[in-house]
PDB file of C-alpha atoms and ligand atoms in Angstrom:
ATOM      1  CA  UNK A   1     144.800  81.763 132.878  1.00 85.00           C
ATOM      2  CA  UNK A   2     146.199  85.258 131.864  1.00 91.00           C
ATOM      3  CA  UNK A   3     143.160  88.206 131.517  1.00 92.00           C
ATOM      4  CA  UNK A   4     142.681  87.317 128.057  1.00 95.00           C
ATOM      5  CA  UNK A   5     141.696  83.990 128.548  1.00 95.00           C
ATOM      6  CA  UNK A   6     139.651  84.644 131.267  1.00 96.00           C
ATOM      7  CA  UNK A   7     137.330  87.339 129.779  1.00 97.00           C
ATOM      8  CA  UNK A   8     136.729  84.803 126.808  1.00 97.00           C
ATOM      9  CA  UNK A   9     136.085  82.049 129.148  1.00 98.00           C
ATOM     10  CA  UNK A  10     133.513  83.989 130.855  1.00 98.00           C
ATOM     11  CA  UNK A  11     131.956  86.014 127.801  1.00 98.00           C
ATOM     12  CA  UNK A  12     131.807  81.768 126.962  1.00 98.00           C
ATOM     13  CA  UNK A  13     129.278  81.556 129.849  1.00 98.00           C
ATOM     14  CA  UNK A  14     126.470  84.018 128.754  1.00 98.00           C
ATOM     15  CA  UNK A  15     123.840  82.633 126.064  1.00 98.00           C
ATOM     16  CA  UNK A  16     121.372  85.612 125.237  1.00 98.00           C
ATOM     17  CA  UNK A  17     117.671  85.050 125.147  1.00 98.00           C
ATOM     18  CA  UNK A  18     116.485  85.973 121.877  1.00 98.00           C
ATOM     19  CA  UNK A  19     112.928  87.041 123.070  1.00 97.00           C
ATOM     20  CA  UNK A  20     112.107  88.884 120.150  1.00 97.00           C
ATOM     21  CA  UNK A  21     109.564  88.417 117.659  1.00 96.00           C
ATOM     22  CA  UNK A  22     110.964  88.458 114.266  1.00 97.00           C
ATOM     23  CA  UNK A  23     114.263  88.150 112.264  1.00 98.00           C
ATOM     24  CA  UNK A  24     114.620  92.111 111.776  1.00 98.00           C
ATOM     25  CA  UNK A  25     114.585  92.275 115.602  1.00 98.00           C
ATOM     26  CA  UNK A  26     116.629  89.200 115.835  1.00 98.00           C
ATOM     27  CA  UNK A  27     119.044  91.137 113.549  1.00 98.00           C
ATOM     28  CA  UNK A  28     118.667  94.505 115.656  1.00 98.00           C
ATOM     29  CA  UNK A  29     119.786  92.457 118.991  1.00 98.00           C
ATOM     30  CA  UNK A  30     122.496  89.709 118.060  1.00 98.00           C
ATOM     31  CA  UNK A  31     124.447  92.072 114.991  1.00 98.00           C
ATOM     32  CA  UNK A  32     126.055  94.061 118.202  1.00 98.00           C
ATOM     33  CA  UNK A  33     126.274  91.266 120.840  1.00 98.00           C
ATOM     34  CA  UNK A  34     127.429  88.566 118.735  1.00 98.00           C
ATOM     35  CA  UNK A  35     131.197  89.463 119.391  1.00 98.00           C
ATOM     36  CA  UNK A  36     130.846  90.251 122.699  1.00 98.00           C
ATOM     37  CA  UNK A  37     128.623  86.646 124.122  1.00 98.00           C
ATOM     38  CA  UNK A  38     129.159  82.830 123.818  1.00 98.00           C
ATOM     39  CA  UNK A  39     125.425  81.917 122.317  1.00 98.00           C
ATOM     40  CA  UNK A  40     122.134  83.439 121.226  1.00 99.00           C
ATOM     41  CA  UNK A  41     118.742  81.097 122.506  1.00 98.00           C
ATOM     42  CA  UNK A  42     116.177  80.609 119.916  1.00 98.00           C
ATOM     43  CA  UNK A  43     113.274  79.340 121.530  1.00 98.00           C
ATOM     44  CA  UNK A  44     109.611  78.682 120.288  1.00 97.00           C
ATOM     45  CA  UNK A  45     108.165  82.438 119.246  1.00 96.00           C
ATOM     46  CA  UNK A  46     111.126  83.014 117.009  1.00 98.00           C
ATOM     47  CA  UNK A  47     111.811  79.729 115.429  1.00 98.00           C
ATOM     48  CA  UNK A  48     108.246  79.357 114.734  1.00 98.00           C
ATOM     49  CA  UNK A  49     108.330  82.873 113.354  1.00 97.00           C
ATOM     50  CA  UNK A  50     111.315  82.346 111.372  1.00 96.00           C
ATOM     51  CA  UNK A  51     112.664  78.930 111.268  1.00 98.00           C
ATOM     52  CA  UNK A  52     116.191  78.136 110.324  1.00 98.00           C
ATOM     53  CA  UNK A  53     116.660  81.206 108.943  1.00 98.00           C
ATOM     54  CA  UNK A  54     117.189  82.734 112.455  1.00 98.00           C
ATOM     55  CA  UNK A  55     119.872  80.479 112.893  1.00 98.00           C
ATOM     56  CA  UNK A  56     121.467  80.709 109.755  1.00 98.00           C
ATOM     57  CA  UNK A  57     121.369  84.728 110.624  1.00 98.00           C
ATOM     58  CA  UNK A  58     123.482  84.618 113.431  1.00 98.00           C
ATOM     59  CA  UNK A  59     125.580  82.078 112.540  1.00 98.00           C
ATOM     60  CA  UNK A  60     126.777  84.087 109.637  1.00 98.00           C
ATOM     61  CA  UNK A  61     127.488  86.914 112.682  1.00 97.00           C
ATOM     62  CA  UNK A  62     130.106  84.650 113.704  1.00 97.00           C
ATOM     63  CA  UNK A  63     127.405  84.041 116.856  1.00 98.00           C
ATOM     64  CA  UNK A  64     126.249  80.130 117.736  1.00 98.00           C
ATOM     65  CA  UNK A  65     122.976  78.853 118.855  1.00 98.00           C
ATOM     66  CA  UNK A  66     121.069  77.105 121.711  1.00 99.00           C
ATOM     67  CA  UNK A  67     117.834  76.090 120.158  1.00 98.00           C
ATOM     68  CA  UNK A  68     115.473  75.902 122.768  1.00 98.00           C
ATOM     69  CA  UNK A  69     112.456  73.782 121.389  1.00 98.00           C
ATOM     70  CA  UNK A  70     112.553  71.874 124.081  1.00 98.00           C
ATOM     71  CA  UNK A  71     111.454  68.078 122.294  1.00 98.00           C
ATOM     72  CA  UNK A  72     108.906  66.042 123.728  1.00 98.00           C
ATOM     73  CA  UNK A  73     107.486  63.306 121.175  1.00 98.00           C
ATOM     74  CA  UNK A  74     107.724  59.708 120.763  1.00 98.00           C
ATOM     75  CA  UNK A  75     111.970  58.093 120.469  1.00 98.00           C
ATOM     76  CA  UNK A  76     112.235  58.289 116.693  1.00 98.00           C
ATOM     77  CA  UNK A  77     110.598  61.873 116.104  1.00 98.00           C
ATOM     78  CA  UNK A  78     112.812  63.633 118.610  1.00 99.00           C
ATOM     79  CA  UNK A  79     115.896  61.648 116.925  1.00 98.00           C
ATOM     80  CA  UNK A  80     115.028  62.723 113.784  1.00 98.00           C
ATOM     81  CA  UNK A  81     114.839  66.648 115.023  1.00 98.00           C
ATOM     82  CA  UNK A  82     117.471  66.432 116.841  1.00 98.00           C
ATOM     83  CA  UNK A  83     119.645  65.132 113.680  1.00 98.00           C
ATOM     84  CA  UNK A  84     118.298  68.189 111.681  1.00 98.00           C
ATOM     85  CA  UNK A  85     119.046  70.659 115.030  1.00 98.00           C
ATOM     86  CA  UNK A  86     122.608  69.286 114.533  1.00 98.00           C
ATOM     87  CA  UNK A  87     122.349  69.537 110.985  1.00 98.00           C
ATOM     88  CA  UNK A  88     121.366  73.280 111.100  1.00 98.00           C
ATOM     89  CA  UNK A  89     125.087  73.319 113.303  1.00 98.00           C
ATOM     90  CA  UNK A  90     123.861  74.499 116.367  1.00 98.00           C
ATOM     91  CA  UNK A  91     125.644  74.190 119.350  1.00 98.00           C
ATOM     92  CA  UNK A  92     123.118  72.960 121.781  1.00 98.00           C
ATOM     93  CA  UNK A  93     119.371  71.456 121.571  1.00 99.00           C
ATOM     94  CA  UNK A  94     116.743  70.366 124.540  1.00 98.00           C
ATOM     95  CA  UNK A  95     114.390  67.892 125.004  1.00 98.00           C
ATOM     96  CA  UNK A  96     111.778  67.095 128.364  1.00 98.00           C
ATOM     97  CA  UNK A  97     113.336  64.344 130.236  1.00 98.00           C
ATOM     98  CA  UNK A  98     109.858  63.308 131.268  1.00 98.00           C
ATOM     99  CA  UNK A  99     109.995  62.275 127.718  1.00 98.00           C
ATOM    100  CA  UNK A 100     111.176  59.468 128.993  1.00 98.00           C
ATOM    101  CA  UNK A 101     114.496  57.243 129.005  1.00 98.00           C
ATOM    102  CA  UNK A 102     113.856  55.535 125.206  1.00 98.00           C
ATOM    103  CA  UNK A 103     113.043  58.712 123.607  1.00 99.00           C
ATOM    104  CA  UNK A 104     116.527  60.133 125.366  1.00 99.00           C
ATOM    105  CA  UNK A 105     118.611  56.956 124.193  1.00 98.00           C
ATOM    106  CA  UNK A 106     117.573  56.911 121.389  1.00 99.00           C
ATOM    107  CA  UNK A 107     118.529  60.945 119.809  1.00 99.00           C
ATOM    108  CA  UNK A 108     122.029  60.508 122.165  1.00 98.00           C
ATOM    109  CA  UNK A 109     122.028  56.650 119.633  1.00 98.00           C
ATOM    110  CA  UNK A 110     121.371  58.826 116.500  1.00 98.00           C
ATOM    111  CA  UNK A 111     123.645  61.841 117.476  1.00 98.00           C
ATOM    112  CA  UNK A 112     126.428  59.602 118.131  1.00 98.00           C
ATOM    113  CA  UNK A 113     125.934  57.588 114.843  1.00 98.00           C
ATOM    114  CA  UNK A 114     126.277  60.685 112.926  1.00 98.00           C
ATOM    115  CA  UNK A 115     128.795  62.396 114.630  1.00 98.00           C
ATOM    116  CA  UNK A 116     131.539  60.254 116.306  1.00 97.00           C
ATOM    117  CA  UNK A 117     133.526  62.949 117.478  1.00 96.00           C
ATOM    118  CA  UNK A 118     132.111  64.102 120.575  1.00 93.00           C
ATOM    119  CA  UNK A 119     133.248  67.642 119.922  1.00 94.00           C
ATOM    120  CA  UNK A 120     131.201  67.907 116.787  1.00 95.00           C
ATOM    121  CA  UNK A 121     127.912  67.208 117.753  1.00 97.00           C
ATOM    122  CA  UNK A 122     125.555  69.417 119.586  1.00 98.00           C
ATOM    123  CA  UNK A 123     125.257  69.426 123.433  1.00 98.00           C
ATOM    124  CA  UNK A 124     121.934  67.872 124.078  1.00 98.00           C
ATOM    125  CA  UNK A 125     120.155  69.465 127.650  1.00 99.00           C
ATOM    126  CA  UNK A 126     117.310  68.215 129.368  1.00 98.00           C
ATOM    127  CA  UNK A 127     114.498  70.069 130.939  1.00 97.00           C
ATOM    128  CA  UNK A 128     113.578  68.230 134.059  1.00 96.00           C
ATOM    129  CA  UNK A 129     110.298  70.120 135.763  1.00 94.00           C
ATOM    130  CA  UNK A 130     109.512  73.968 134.498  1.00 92.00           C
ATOM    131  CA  UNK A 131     110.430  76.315 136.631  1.00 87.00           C
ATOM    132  CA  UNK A 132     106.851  77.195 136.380  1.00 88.00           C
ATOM    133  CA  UNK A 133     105.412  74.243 137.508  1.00 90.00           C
ATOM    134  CA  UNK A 134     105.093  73.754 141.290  1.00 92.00           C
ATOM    135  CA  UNK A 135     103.593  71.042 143.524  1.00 94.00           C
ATOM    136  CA  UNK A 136     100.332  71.476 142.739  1.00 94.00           C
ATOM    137  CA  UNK A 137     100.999  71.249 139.013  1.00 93.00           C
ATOM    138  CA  UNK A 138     102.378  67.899 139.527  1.00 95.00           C
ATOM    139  CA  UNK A 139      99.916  66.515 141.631  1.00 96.00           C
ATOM    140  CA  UNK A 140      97.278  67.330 138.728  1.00 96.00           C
ATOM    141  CA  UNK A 141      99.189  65.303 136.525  1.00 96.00           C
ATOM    142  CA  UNK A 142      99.441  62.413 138.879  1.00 97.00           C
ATOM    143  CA  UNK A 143     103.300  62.595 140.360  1.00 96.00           C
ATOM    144  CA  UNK A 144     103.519  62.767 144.112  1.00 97.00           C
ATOM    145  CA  UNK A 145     106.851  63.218 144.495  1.00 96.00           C
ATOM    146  CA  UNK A 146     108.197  66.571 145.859  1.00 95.00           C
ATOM    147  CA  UNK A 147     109.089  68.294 143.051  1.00 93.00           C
ATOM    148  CA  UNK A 148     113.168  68.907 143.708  1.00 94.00           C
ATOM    149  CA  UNK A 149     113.069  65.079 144.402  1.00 96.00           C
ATOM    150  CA  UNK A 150     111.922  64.940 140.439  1.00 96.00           C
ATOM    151  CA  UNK A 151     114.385  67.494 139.725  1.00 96.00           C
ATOM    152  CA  UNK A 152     116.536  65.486 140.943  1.00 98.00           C
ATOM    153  CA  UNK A 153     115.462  62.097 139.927  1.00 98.00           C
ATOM    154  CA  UNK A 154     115.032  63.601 135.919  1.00 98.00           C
ATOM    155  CA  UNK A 155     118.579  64.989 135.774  1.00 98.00           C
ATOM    156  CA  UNK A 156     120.043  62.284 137.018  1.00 98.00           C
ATOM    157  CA  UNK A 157     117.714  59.752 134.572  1.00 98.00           C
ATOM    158  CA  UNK A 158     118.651  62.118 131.447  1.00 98.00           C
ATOM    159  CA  UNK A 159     122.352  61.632 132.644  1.00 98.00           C
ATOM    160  CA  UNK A 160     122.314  57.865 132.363  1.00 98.00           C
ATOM    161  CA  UNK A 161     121.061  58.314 129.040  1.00 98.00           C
ATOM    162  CA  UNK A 162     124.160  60.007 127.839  1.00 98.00           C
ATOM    163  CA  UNK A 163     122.658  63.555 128.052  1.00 98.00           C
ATOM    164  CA  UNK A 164     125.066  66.383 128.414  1.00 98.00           C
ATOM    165  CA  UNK A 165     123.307  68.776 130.801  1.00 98.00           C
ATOM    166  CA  UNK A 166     120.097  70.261 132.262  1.00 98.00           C
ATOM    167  CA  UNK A 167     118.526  73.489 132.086  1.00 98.00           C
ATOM    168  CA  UNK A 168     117.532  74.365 135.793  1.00 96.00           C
ATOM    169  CA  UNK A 169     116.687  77.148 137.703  1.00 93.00           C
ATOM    170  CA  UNK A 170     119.838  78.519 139.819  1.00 94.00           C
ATOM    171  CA  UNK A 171     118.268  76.927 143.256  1.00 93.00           C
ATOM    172  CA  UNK A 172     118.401  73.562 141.763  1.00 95.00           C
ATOM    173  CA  UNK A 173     122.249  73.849 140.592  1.00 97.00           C
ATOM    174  CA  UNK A 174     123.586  72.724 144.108  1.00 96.00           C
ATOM    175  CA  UNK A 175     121.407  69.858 144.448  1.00 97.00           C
ATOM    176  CA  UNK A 176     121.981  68.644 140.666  1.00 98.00           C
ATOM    177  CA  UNK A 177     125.943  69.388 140.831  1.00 98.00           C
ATOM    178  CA  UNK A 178     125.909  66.934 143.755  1.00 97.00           C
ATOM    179  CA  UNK A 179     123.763  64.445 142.108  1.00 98.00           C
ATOM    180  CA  UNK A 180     125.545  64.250 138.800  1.00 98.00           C
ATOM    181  CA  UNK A 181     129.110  65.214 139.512  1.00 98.00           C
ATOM    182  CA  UNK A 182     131.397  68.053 138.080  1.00 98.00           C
ATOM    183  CA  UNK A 183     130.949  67.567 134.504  1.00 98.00           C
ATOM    184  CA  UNK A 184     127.287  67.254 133.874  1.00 98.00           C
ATOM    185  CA  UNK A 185     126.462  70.508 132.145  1.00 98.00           C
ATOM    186  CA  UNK A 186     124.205  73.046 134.259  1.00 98.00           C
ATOM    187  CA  UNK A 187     122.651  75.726 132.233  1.00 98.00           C
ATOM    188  CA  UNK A 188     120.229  78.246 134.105  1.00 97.00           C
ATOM    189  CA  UNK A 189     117.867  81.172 133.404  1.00 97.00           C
ATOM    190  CA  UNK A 190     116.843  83.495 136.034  1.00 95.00           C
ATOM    191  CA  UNK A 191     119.816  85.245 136.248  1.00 96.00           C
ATOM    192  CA  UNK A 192     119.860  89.355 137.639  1.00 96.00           C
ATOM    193  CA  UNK A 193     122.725  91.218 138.077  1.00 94.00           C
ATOM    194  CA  UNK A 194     122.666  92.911 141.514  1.00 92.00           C
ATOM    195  CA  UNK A 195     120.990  96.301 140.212  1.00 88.00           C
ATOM    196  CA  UNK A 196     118.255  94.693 137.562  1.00 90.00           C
ATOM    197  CA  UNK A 197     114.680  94.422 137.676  1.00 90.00           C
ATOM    198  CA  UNK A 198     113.235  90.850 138.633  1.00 90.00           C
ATOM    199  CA  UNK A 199     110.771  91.113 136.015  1.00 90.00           C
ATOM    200  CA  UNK A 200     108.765  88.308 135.947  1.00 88.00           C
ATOM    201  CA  UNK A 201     111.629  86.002 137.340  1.00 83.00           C
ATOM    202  CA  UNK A 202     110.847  84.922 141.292  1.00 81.00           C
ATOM    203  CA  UNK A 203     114.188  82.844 142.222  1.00 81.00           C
ATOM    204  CA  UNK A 204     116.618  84.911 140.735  1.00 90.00           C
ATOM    205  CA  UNK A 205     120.306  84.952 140.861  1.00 95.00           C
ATOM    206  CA  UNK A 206     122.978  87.167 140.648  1.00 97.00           C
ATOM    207  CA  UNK A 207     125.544  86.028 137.695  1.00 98.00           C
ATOM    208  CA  UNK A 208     128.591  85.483 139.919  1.00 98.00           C
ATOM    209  CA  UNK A 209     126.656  83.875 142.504  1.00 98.00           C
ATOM    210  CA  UNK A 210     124.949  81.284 139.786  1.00 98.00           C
ATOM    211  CA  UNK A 211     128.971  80.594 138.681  1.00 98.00           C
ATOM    212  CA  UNK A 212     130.179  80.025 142.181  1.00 97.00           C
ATOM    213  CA  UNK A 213     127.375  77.541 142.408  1.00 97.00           C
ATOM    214  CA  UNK A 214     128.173  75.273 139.245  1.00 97.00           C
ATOM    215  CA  UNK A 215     126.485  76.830 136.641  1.00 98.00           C
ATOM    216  CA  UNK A 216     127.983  76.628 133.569  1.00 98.00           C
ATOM    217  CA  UNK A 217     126.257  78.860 131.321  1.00 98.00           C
ATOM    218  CA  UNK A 218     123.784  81.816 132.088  1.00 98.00           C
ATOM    219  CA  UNK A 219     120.631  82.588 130.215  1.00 98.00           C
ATOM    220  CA  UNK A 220     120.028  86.315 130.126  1.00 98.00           C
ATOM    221  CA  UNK A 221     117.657  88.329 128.052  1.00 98.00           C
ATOM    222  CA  UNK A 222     115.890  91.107 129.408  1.00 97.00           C
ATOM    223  CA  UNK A 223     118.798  92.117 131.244  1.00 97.00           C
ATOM    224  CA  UNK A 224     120.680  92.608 128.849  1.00 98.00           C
ATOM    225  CA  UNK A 225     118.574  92.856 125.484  1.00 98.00           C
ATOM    226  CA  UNK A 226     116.378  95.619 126.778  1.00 97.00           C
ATOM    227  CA  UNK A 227     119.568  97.798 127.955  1.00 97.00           C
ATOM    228  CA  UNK A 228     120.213 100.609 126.617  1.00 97.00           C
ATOM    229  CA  UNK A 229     123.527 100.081 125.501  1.00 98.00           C
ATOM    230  CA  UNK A 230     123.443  96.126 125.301  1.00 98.00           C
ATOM    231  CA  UNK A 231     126.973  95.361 124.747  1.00 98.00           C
ATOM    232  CA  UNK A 232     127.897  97.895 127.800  1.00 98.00           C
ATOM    233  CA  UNK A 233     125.485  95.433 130.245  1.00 98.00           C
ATOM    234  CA  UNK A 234     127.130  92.241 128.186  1.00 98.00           C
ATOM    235  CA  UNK A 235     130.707  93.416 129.197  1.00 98.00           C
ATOM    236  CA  UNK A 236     129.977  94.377 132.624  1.00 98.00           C
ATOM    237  CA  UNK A 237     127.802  90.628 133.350  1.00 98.00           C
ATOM    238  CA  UNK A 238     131.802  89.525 131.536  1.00 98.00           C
ATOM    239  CA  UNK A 239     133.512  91.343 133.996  1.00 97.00           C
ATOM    240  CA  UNK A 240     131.461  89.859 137.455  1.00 97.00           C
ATOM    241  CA  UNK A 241     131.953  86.618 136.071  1.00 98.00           C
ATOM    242  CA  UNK A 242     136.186  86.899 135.835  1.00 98.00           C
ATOM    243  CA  UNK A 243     135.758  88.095 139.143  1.00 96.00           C
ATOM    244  CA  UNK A 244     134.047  84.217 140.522  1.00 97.00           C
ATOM    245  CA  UNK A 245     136.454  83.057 137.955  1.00 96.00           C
ATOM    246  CA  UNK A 246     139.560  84.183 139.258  1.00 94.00           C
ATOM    247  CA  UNK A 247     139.108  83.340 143.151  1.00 87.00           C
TER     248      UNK A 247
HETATM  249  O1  C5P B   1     114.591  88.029 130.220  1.00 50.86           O
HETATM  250  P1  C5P B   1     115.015  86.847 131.057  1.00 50.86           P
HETATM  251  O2  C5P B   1     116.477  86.901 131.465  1.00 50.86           O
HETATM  252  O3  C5P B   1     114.101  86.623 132.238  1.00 50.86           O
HETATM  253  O4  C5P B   1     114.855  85.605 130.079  1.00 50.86           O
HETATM  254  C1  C5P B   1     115.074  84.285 130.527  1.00 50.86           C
HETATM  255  C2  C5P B   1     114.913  83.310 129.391  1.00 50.86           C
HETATM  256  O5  C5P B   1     115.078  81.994 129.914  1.00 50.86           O
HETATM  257  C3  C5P B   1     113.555  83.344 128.714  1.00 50.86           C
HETATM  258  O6  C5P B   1     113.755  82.989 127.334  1.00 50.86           O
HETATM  259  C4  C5P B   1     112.781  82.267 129.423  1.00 50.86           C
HETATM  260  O7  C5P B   1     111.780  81.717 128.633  1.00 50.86           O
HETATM  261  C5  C5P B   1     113.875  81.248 129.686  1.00 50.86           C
HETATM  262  N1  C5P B   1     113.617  80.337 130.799  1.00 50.86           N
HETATM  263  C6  C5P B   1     113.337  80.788 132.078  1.00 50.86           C
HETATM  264  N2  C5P B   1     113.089  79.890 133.079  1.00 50.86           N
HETATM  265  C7  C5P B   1     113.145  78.579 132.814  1.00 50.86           C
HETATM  266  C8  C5P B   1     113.433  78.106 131.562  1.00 50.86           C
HETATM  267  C9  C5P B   1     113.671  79.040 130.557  1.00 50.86           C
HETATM  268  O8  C5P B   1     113.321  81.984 132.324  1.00 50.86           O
HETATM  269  N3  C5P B   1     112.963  77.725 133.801  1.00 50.86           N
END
């Protein structure tokens, strides 16, 4: 790969976490970046602020969209959403593999009815435990297992199902590259370039280190959203991952 390709490869890797609360701020923060990242993530507060608009907005920035409403209902409702997700053209969706392995076959069933070229339909993740869950949480909802064991056991349930990929925090993406080989899709938050602020993240990783694991896209908001010069900190998270890139 010449130094073209590898800056777009790696500007490819970084999906910006739109963690703002409403579609003039969404404008503010993706106008500038959309050039210069692979994705923007619309999760719950600004999709339920804004709705499709949002992601008609930054798809008409030339930008493309994880929506990150992370489905959990019964088979046919999380088809159905997921068929209007694709609809809408974004790029990726999730759904809660404890949803279960029906309600995953059957959006992959729907997905691939509608769009037969693999390449045309959106990448479907699964969330196996939240980050923010630990033991305890799981215990009060009646699973003993250890909770990387469910990690574990999820991604690799949500795999059989014809899922693409799993969001997990970097200190799962070992285990899970392991478990589901090199082309399962690993997608993690938590990411902190050497000099940021943790914020509110505990296991953290540095960009490059999260790529020479097996991640293969970074979700990064504060870090680079709540820069001062945005694009700057976009460009220079670019240029650590060419570096893992090239070695
Ligand atoms: O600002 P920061 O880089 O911490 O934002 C991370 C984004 O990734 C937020 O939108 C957060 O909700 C999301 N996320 C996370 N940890 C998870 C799953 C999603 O931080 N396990």
């Amino acid at each position: 790969m010449n130094q073209t390709e590898l800056l777009d490869e790696a500007r490819k890797k970084i999906i910006v976490a739109m963690d703002v609360p409403d579609i003039f701020a969404a404008h503010r923060v993706a106008r500038p970046l959309a050039p210069h990242v692979g994705m923007f993530k619309i999760g719950k507060q600004l999709f339920t602020a804004c709705g499709p608009e949002v992601i008609k907005l930054i798809k008409g920035m030339g930008g493309e969209v994880f929506l990150d409403l992370k489905y959990h209902d019964i088979p046919n409702t999380v088809a159905m959403a997921g068929l209007e997700a694709a609809r809408l053209g974004v790029k990726m969706f999730n759904l809660h593999a404890l949803g279960g392995p029906e309600m995953m076959e059957t959006t992959m069933k729907a997905l691939r009815a509608e769009y037969p070229d693999p390449e045309n339909r959106p990448k479907v993740l699964a969330v196996t435990i939240l980050t923010s869950s630990n033991q305890e949480t799981l215990k009060a909802v009646g699973i003993d297992l250890p909770v990387k064991e469910m990690v574990v056991k999820l991604a690799k349930l949500a795999q059989a199902c014809g899922v693409d990929g799993v969001v997990c925090s970097p200190q799962e993406i070992e285990l899970i590259r392991e478990a589901c080989g090199p082309d399962f899709l690993i997608v993690t938050p938590g990411i902190r370039p050497a000099d940021a602020k943790a914020d509110d993240q505990k296991r953290i990783a540095t960009p490059g280190a999260a790529v020479a694991a097996g991640s293969n896209y970074l979700v990064i908001g504060r870090p680079i959203i709540e820069q001062p010069d945005p694009v700057a900190a976009a460009q220079a998270i670019t240029e650590e991952i060419v570096q893992v890139l090239q070695q």
